[in-house]
Short mmCIF file of C-alpha atoms and ligand atoms in Angstrom, two decimals:
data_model
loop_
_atom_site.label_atom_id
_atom_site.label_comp_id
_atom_site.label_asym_id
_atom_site.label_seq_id
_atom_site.Cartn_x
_atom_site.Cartn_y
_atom_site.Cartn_z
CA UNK A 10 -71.17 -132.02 -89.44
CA UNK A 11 -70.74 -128.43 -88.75
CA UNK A 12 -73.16 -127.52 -92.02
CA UNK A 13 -75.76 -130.15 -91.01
CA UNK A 14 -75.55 -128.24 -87.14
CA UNK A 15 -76.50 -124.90 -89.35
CA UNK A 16 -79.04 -126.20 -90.86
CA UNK A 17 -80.64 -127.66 -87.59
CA UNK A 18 -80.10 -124.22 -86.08
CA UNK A 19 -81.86 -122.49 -89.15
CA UNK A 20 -84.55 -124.79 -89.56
CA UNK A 21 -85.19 -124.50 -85.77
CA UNK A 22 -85.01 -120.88 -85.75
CA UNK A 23 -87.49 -120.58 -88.81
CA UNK A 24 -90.15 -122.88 -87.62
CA UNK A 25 -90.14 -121.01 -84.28
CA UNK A 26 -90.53 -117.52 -85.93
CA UNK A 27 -93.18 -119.06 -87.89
CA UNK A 28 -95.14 -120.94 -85.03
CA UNK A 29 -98.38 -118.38 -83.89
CA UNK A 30 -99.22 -120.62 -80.75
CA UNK A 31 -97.70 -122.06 -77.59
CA UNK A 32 -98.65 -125.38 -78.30
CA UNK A 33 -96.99 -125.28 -81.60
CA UNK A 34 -93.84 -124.00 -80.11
CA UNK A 35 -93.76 -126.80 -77.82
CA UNK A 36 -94.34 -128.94 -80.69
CA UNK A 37 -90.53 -127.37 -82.45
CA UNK A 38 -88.82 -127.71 -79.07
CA UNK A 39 -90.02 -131.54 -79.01
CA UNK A 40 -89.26 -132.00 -82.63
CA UNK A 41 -85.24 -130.74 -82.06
CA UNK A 42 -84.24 -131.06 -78.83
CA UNK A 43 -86.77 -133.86 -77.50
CA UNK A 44 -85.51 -137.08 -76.82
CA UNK A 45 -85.55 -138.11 -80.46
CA UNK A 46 -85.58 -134.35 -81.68
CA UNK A 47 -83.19 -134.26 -84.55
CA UNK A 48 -80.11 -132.07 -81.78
CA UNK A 49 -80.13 -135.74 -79.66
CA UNK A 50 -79.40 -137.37 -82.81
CA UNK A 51 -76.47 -135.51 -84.12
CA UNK A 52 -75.46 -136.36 -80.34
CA UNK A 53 -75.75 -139.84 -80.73
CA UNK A 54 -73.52 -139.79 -83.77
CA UNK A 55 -71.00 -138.19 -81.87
CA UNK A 56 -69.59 -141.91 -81.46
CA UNK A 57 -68.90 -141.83 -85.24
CA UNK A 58 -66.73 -138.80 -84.79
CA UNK A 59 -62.99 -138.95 -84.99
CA UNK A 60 -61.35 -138.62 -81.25
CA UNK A 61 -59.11 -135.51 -81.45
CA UNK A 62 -62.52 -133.79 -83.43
CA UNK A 63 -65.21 -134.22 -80.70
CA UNK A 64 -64.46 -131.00 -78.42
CA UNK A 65 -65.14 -128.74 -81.48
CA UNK A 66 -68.11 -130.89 -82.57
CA UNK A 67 -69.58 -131.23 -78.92
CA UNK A 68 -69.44 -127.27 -78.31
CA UNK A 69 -70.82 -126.98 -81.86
CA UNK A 70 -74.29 -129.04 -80.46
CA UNK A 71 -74.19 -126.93 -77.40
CA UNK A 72 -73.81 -123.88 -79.34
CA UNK A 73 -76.93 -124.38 -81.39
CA UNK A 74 -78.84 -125.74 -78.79
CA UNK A 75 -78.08 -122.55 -76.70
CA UNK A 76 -79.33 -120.70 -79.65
CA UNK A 77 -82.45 -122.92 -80.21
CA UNK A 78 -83.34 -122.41 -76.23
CA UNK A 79 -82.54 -118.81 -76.54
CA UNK A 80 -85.20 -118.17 -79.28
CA UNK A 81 -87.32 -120.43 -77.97
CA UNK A 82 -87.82 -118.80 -74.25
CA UNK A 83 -88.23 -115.12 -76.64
CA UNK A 84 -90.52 -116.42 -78.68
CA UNK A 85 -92.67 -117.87 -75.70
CA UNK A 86 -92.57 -114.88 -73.82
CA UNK A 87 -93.67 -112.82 -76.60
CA UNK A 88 -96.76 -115.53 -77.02
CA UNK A 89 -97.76 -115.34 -73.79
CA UNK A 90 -97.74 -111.74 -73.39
CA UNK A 91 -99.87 -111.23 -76.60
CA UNK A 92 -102.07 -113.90 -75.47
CA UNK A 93 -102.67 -111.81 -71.81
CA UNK A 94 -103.24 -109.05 -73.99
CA UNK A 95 -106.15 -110.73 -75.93
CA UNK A 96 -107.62 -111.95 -72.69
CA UNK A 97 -107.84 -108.60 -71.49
CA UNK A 98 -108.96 -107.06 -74.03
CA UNK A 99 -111.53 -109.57 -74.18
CA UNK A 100 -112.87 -109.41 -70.65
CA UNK A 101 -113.99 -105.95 -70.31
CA UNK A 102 -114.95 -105.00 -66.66
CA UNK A 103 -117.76 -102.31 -66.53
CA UNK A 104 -117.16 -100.63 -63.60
CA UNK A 105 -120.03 -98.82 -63.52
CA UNK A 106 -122.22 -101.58 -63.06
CA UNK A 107 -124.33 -101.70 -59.64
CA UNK A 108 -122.46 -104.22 -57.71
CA UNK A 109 -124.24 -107.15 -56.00
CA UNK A 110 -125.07 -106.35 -52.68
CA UNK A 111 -125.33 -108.47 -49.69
CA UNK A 112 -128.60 -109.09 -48.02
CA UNK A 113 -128.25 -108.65 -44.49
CA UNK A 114 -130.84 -109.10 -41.98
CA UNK A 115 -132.36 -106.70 -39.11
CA UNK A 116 -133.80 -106.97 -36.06
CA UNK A 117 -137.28 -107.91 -35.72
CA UNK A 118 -139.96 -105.16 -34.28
CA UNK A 119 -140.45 -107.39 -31.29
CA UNK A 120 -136.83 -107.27 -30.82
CA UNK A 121 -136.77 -103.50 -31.48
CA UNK A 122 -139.69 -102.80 -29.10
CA UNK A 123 -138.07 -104.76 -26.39
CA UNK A 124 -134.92 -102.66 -27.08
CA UNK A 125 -136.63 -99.65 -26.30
CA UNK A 126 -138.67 -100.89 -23.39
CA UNK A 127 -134.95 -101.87 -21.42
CA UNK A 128 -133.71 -98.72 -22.67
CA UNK A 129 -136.31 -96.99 -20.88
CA UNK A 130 -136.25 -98.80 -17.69
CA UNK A 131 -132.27 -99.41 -17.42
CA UNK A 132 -131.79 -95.70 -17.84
CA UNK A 133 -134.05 -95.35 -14.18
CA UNK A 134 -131.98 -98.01 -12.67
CA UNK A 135 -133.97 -100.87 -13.03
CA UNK A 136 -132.33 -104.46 -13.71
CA UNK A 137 -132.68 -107.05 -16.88
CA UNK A 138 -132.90 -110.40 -15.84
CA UNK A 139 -134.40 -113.69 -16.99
CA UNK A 140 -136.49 -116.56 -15.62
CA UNK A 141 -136.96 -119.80 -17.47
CA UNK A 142 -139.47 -120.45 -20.26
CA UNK A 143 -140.51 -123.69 -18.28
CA UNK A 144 -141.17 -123.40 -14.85
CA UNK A 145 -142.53 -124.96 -11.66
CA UNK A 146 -146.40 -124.80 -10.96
CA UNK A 147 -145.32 -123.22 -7.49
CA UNK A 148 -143.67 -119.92 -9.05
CA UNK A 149 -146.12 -119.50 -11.91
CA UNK A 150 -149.36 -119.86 -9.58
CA UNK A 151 -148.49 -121.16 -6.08
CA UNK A 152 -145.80 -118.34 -5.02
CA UNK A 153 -147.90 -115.68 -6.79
CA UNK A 154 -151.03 -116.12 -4.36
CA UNK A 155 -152.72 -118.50 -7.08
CA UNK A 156 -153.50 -121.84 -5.01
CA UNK A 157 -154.75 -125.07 -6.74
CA UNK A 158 -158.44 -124.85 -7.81
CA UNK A 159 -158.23 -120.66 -8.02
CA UNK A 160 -160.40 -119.89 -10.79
CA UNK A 161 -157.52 -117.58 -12.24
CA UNK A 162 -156.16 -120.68 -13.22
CA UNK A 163 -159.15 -121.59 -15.67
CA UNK A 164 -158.43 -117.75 -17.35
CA UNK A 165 -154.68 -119.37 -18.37
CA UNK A 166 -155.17 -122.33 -20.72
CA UNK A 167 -151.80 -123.66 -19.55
CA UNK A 168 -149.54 -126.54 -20.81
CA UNK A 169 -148.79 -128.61 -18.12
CA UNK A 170 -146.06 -131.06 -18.68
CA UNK A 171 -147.00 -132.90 -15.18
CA UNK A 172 -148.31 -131.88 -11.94
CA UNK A 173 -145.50 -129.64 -10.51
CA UNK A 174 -144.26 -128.39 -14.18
CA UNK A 175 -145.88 -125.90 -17.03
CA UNK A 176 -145.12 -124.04 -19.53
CA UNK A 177 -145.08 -120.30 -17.64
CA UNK A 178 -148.14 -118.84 -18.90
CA UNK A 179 -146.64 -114.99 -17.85
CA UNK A 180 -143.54 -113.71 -16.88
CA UNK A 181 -144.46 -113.07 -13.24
CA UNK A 182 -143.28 -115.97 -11.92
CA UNK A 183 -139.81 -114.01 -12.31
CA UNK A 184 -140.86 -111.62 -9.50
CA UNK A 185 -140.77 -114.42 -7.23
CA UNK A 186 -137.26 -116.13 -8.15
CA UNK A 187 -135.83 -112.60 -7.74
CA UNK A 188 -137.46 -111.86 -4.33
CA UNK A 189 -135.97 -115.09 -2.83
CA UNK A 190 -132.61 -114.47 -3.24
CA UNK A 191 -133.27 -112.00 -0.61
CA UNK A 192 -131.36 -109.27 -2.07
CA UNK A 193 -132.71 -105.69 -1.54
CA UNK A 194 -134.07 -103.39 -3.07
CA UNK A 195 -135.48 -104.77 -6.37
CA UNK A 196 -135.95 -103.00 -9.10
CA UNK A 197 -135.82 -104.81 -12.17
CA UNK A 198 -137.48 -106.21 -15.66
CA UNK A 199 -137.70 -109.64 -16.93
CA UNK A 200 -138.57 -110.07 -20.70
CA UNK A 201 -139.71 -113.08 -21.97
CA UNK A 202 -141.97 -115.76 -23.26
CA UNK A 203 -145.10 -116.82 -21.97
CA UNK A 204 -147.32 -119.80 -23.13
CA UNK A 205 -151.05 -120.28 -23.05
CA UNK A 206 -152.95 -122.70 -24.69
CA UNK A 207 -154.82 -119.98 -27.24
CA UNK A 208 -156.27 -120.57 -30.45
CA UNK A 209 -154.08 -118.09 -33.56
CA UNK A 210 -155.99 -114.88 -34.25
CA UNK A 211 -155.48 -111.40 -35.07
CA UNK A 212 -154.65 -110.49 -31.03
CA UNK A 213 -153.71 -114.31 -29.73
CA UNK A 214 -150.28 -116.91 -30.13
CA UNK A 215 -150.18 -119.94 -28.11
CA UNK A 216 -146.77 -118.20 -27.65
CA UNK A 217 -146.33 -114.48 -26.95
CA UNK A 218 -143.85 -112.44 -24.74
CA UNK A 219 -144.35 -110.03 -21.81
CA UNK A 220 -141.79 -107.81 -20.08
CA UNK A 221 -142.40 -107.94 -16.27
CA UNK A 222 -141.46 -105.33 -13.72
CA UNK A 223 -141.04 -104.88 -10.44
CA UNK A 224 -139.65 -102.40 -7.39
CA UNK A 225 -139.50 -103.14 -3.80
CA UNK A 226 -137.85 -101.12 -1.37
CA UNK A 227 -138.80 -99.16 2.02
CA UNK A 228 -142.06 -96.60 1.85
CA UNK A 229 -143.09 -97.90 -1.79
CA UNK A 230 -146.55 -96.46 -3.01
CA UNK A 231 -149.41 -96.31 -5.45
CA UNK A 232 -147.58 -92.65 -6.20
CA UNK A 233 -144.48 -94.48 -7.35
CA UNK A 234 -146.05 -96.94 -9.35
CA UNK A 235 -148.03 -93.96 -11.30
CA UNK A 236 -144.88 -91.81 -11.33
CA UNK A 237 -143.38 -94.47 -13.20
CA UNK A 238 -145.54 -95.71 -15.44
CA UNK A 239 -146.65 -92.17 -16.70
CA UNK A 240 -142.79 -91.77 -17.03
CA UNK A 241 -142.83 -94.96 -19.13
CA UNK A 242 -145.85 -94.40 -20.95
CA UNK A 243 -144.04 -90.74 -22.17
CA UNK A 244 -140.91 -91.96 -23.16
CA UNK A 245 -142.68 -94.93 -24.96
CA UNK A 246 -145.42 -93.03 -27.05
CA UNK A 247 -144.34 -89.29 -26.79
CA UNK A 248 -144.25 -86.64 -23.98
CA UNK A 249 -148.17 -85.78 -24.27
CA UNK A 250 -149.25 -89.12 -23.75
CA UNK A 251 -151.70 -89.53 -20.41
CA UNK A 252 -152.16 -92.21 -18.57
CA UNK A 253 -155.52 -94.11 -16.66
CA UNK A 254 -155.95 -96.21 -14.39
CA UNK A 255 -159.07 -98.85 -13.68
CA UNK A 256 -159.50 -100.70 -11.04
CA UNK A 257 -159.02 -104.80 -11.44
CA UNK A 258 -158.19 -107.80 -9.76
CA UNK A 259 -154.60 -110.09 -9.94
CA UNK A 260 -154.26 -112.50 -7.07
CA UNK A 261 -150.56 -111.00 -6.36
CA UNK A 262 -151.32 -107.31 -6.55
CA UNK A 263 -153.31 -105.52 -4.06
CA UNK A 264 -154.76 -103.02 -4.98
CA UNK A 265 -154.76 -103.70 -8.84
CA UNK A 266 -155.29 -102.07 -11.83
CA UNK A 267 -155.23 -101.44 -15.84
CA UNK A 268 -153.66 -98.84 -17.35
CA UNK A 269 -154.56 -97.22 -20.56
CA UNK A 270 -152.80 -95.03 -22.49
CA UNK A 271 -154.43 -91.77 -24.43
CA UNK A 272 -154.21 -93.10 -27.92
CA UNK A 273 -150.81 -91.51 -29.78
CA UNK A 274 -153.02 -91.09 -33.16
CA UNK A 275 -155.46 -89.04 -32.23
CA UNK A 276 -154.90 -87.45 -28.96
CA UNK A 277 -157.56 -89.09 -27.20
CA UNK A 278 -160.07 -87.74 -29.39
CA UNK A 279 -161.08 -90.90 -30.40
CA UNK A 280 -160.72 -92.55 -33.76
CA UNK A 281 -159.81 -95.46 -35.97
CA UNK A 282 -157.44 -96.63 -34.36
CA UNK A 283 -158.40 -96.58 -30.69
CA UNK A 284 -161.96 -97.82 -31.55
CA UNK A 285 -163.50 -94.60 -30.79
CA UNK A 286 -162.42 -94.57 -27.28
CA UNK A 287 -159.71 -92.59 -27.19
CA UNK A 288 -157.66 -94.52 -24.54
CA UNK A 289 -155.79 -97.98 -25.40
CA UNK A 290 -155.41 -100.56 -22.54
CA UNK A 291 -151.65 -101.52 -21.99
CA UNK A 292 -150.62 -103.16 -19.47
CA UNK A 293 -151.98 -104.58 -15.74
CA UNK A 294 -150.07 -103.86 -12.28
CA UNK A 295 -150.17 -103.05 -8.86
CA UNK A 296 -148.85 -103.33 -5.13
CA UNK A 297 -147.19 -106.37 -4.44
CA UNK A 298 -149.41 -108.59 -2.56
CA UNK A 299 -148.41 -108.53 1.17
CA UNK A 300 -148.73 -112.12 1.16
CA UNK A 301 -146.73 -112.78 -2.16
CA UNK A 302 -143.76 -111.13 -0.48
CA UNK A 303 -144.25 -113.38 2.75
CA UNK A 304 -144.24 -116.34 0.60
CA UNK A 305 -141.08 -114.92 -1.17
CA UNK A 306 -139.56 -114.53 2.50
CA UNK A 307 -139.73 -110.21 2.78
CA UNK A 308 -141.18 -108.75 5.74
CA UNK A 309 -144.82 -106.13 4.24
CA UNK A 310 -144.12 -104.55 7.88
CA UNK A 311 -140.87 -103.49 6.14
CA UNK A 312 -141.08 -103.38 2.89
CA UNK A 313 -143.39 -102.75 0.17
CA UNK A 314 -143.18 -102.56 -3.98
CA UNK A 315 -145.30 -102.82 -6.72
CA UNK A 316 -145.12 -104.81 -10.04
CA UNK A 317 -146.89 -104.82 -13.65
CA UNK A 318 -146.75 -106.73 -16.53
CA UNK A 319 -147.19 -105.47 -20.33
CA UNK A 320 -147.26 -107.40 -23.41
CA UNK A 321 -144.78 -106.94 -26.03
CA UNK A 322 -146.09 -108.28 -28.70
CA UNK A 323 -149.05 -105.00 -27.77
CA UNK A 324 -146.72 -102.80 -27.95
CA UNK A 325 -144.86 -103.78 -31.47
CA UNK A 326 -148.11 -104.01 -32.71
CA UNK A 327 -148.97 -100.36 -31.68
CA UNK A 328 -146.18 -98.99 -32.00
CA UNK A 329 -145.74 -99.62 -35.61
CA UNK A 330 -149.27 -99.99 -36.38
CA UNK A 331 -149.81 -103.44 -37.11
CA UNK A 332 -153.31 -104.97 -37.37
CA UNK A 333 -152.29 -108.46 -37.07
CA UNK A 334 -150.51 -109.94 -34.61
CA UNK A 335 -149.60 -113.36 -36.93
CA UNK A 336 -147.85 -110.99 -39.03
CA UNK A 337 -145.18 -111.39 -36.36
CA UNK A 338 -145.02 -114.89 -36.67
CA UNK A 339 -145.11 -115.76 -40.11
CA UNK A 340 -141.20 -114.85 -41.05
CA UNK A 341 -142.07 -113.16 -44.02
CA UNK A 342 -139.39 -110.93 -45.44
CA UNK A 343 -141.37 -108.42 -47.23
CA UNK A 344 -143.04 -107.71 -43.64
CA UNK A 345 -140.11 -107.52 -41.84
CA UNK A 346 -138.11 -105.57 -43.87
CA UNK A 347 -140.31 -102.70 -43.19
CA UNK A 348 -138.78 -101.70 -39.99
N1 DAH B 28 -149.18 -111.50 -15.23
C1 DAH B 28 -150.34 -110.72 -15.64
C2 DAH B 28 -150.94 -111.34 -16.88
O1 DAH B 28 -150.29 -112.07 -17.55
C3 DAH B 28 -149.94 -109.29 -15.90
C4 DAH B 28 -149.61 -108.56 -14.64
C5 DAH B 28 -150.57 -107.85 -13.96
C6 DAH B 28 -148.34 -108.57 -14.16
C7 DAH B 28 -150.31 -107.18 -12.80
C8 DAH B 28 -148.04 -107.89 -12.99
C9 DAH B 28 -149.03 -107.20 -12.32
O2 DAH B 28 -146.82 -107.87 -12.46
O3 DAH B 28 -148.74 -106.54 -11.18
O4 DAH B 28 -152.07 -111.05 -17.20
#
């Protein structure tokens, strides 16, 4: 018994030294001490084995398989760490390969231009607030001196979605929601989207944004409103840009007027860019409308203000010199990621 345990043990221990793999070790460990590994058999003899001599045969088996179990755990480690070593050695990592970078977005030059417009204004004091997109006939026209049947109306191919409700076809219906709260003085912006039924071309959208302002306080004049707008008009295109204004007619202003700018590429010189004129229109405005702010519940004997309205989408485009407005529209990345 005790020369068939040594055998076991050296036959064990030689067929582990020998095995080059972890699956064959597994295979040795199975073949001796598995359930019918050739250890659990001497066990099962132990039945044959005389009373008084089973002690010394039963720490015999435990002996060897300690000694099986002992080589077998070295031999595994050594396996496993040789086969970690292969792996790494394998799978190089070149370090100084450009890594993959992330694609992340920016903001859009409407967005940017609209950034810079409220950083302009907010830094005088003025407000930003918001109207909806879809509002009631009465604040897009009604409120803003436009009654039923004004031929104003006919210049706006609006979306109506019934009688009372359209699509706001500029943000100056704003200037109205604001005056009614009845808190004074105003002075405040309202970017936003407007809607007019216009064909797509290189200056139109069916959907477009303007940025709306307005100020109304005590002793409000025409001087303000220049004082301001040159001051915006600086700060927007650079320090040496001039401002004109012509004469024109909105129902809610009174007097009215356009104002161009001197054009920022060639001085008002006239070139390319500014069609030879040498002035680019920008935006409309005026004095509030004496009725307007009676509708809007404000007393003209008390107070006065005046209000204007400029397209961003005009002002991306000039800013950055873009040709085409649908360039705006269209989403495409290689545009966008100009700016
Ligand atoms: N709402 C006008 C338009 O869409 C622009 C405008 C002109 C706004 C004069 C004003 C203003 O506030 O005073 O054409």
């Amino acid at each position: 018994m005790k020369e068939k345990l040594q055998k076991i043990r050296e036959e064990a221990i030689l067929q582990i030294e020998s095995s080059k793999e972890l699956t064959k070790l597994n295979d040795v460990r199975v073949a001796f001490l598995g359930k019918k590994g050739e250890l659990t058999a001497v066990l099962k003899g132990m039945k044959d084995v005389l009373p008084e001599d089973r002690p010394m045969v039963g720490q015999l088996v435990n002996d060897t398989r300690e000694a099986i179990e002992k080589k077998l755990e070295e031999t595994k480690k050594k396996l496993e760490e040789a086969e970690l070593e292969l792996k790494l050695k394998k799978e190089v990592i070149d370090v100084t390969l450009p890594a993959k970078k992330n694609k992340v977005g920016h903001r859009h030059p409407n967005t940017i231009a609209l950034e810079e417009v409220e950083r302009i204004f907010t830094g005088m004091g003025y407000e930003v607030v918001e109207g909806p997109d879809v509002e009631y006939d009465y604040y897009n026209f009604e409120a803003l001196n436009i009654p039923a049947n004004h031929p104003t109306r006919d210049e706006q191919d609006t979306f109506y979605v019934n009688d009372k409700i359209v699509l706001r076809t500029q943000t100056s219906p704003v200037q109205v929601r604001v005056m009614e709260k009845g808190k004074l003085p105003i002075r405040m912006i309202a970017p936003g989207r407007a809607f007019r039924s216009d064909e797509v071309d290189a200056t139109h959208s069916p959907s477009f944004h303007q940025i709306e302002g307005m100020v109304i306080d005590k002793n409000i004049t025409f001087a303000d409103l220049k004082g301001t707008l040159q001051e915006f008009a600086a700060r927007l295109f650079g320090p040496d840009t001039k401002v004109k204004f012509r004469p024109h007619h909105f129902p809610f202003t009174e007097p009215s007027a356009e104002m161009d700018v001197t054009c920022f590429k060639c001085g008002g010189k006239g070139c390319r860019f500014c069609k030879g004129e040498g002035w680019i229109e920008i935006l409309g405005c005026g004095m509030v409308h004496p009725k307007v702010l009676r509708m809007s519940g404000i007393d003209p004997n008390e107070y006065s203000g005046f209000a204007f309205g400029v397209g961003l989408e005009r002002i991306a485009l000039l800013k950055y010199e873009i040709d085409d407005m649908r360039l705006l529209y269209e989403n495409d990345i290689r545009f966008l990621k100009q700016f």
